[in-house]
Coordinates of C-alpha atoms in Angstrom, one line a residue:
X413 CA -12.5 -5.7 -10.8
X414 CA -9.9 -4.7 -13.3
X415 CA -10.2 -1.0 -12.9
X416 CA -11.0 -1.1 -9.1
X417 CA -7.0 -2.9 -9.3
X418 CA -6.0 0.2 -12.0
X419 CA -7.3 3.0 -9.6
X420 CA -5.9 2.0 -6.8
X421 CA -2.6 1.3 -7.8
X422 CA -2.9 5.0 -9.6
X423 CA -3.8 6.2 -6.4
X424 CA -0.8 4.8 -4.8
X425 CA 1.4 6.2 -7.5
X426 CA -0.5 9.7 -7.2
X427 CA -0.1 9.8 -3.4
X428 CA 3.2 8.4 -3.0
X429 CA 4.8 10.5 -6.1
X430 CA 3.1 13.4 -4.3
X431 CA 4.8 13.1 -0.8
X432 CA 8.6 12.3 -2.5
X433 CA 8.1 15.5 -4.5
X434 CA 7.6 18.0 -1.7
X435 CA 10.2 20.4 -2.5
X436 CA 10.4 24.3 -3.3
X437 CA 12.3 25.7 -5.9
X438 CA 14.6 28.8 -5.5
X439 CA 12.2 31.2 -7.3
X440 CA 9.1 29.6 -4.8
X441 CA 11.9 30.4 -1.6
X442 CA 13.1 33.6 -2.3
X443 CA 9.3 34.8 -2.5
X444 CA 8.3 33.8 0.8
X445 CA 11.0 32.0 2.8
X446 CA 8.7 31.5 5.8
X447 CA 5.9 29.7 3.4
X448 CA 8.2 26.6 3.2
X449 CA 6.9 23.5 4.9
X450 CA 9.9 22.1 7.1
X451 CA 9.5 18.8 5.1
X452 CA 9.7 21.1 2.0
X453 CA 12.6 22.9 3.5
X454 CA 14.6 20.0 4.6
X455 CA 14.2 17.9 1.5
X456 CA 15.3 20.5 -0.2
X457 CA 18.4 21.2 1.6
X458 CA 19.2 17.6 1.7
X459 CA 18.5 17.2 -2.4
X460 CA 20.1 20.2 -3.8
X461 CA 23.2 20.3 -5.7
X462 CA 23.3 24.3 -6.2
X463 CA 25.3 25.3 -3.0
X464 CA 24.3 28.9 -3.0
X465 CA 20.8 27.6 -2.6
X466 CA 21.4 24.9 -0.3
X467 CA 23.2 27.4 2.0
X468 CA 20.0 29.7 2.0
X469 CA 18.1 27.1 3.1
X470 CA 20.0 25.9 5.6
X471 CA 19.9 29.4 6.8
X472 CA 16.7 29.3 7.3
X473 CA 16.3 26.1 8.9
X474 CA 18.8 27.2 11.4
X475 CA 16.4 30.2 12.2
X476 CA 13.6 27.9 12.3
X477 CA 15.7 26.6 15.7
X478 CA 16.2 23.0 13.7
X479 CA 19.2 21.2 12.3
X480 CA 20.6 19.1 9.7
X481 CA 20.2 16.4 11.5
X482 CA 16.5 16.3 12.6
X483 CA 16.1 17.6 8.1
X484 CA 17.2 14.1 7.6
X485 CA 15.7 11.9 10.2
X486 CA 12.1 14.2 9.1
X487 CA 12.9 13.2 5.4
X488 CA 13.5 10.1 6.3
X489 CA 10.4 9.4 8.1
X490 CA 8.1 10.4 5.3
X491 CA 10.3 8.0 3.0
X492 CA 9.0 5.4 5.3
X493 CA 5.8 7.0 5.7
X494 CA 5.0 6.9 1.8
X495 CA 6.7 3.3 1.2
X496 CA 4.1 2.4 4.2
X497 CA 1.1 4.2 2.3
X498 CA 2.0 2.1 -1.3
X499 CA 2.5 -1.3 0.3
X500 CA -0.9 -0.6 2.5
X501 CA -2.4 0.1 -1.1
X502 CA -1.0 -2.8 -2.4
X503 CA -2.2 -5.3 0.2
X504 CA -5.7 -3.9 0.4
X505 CA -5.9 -4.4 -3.7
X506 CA -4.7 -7.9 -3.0
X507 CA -7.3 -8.7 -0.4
X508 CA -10.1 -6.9 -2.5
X509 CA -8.9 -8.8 -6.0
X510 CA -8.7 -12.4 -3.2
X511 CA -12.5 -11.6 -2.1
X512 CA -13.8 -11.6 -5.4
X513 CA -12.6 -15.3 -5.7
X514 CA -9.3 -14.3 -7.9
X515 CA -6.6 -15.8 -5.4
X516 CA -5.2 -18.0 -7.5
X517 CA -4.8 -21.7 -6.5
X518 CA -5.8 -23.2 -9.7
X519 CA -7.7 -26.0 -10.6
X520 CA -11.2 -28.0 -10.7
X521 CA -12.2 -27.1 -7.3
X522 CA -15.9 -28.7 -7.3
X523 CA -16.9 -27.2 -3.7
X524 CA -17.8 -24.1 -5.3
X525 CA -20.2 -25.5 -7.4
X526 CA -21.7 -27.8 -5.0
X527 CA -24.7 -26.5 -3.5
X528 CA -24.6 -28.6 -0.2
X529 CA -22.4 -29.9 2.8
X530 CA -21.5 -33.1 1.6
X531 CA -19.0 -33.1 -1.7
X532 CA -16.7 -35.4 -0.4
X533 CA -16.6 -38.6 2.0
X534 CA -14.6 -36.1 4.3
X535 CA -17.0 -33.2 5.0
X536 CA -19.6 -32.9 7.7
X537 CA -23.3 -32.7 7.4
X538 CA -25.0 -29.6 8.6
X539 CA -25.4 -31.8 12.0
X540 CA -21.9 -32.2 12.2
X541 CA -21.7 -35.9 11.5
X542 CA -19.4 -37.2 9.1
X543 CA -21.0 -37.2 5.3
X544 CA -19.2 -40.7 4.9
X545 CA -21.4 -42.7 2.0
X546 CA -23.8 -40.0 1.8
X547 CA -21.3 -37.7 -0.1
X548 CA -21.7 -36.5 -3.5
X549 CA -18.8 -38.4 -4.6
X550 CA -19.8 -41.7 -2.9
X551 CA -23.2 -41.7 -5.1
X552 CA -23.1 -42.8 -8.5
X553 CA -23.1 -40.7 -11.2
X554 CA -22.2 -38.0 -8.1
X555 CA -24.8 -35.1 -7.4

């Protein structure tokens, strides 16, 4: 259960690491201009501090037909996108780590051991019928 909790919060690192860092670099740009993703493009545009290169690129998303504008409301969306990804990945290890009992709550809780319907004064016989002083805890020395 331990690792299954360690992989997939690896996983969420991995995949959410992966989509922040999709940028080019000026030696990857000058190469092949039109091999830039847009999401590559405009993160770049929007991250770098070198204006020389931040002025080739937005050259080239002008050319592309896009702006500034729609390079930040695209980054911004995959922001969202990959916080979305990490907490879906954090629920799902919290409901996998909750079905193998591990939710917490503490305690004696005897109704797991029990191997019937009636623990308690409270609970209801497989015919639906209130256990009462057929319970577990109603007997003497209990079940």
């Amino acid at each position: 259960m331990e690792t299954r909790f360690v992989a997939r919060a690896a996983g969420a690192a991995v995949l959410s690491l992966a989509i922040s860092s999709c940028t080019t670099t000026p030696a990857e740009f000058n190469a092949k201009p039109s091999a830039v993703s847009k999401a590559a493009l405009c993160k770049t545009a929007l991250e770098t501090t070198d204006p020389a290169f931040q002025f080739q690129l937005v050259s080239e998303v002008n050319r592309r037909g896009m702006n500034m504008l729609e390079c930040q409301q695209m980054v911004a969306q995959q922001k969202q996108a990959a916080a979305a990804l990490v907490a879906l990945a954090l629920v799902g290890t919290a409901a996998a780590v909750c079905a193998n009992g591990n939710c917490g709550g503490g305690g004696y809780t005897p109704y797991r051991r029990y191997p019937g319907n009636c623990y308690s004064y409270y609970d209801r016989a497989a015919d639906g019928s209130l256990c009462g002083n057929r319970s577990a805890m109603s007997r003497p020395g209990g079940w």
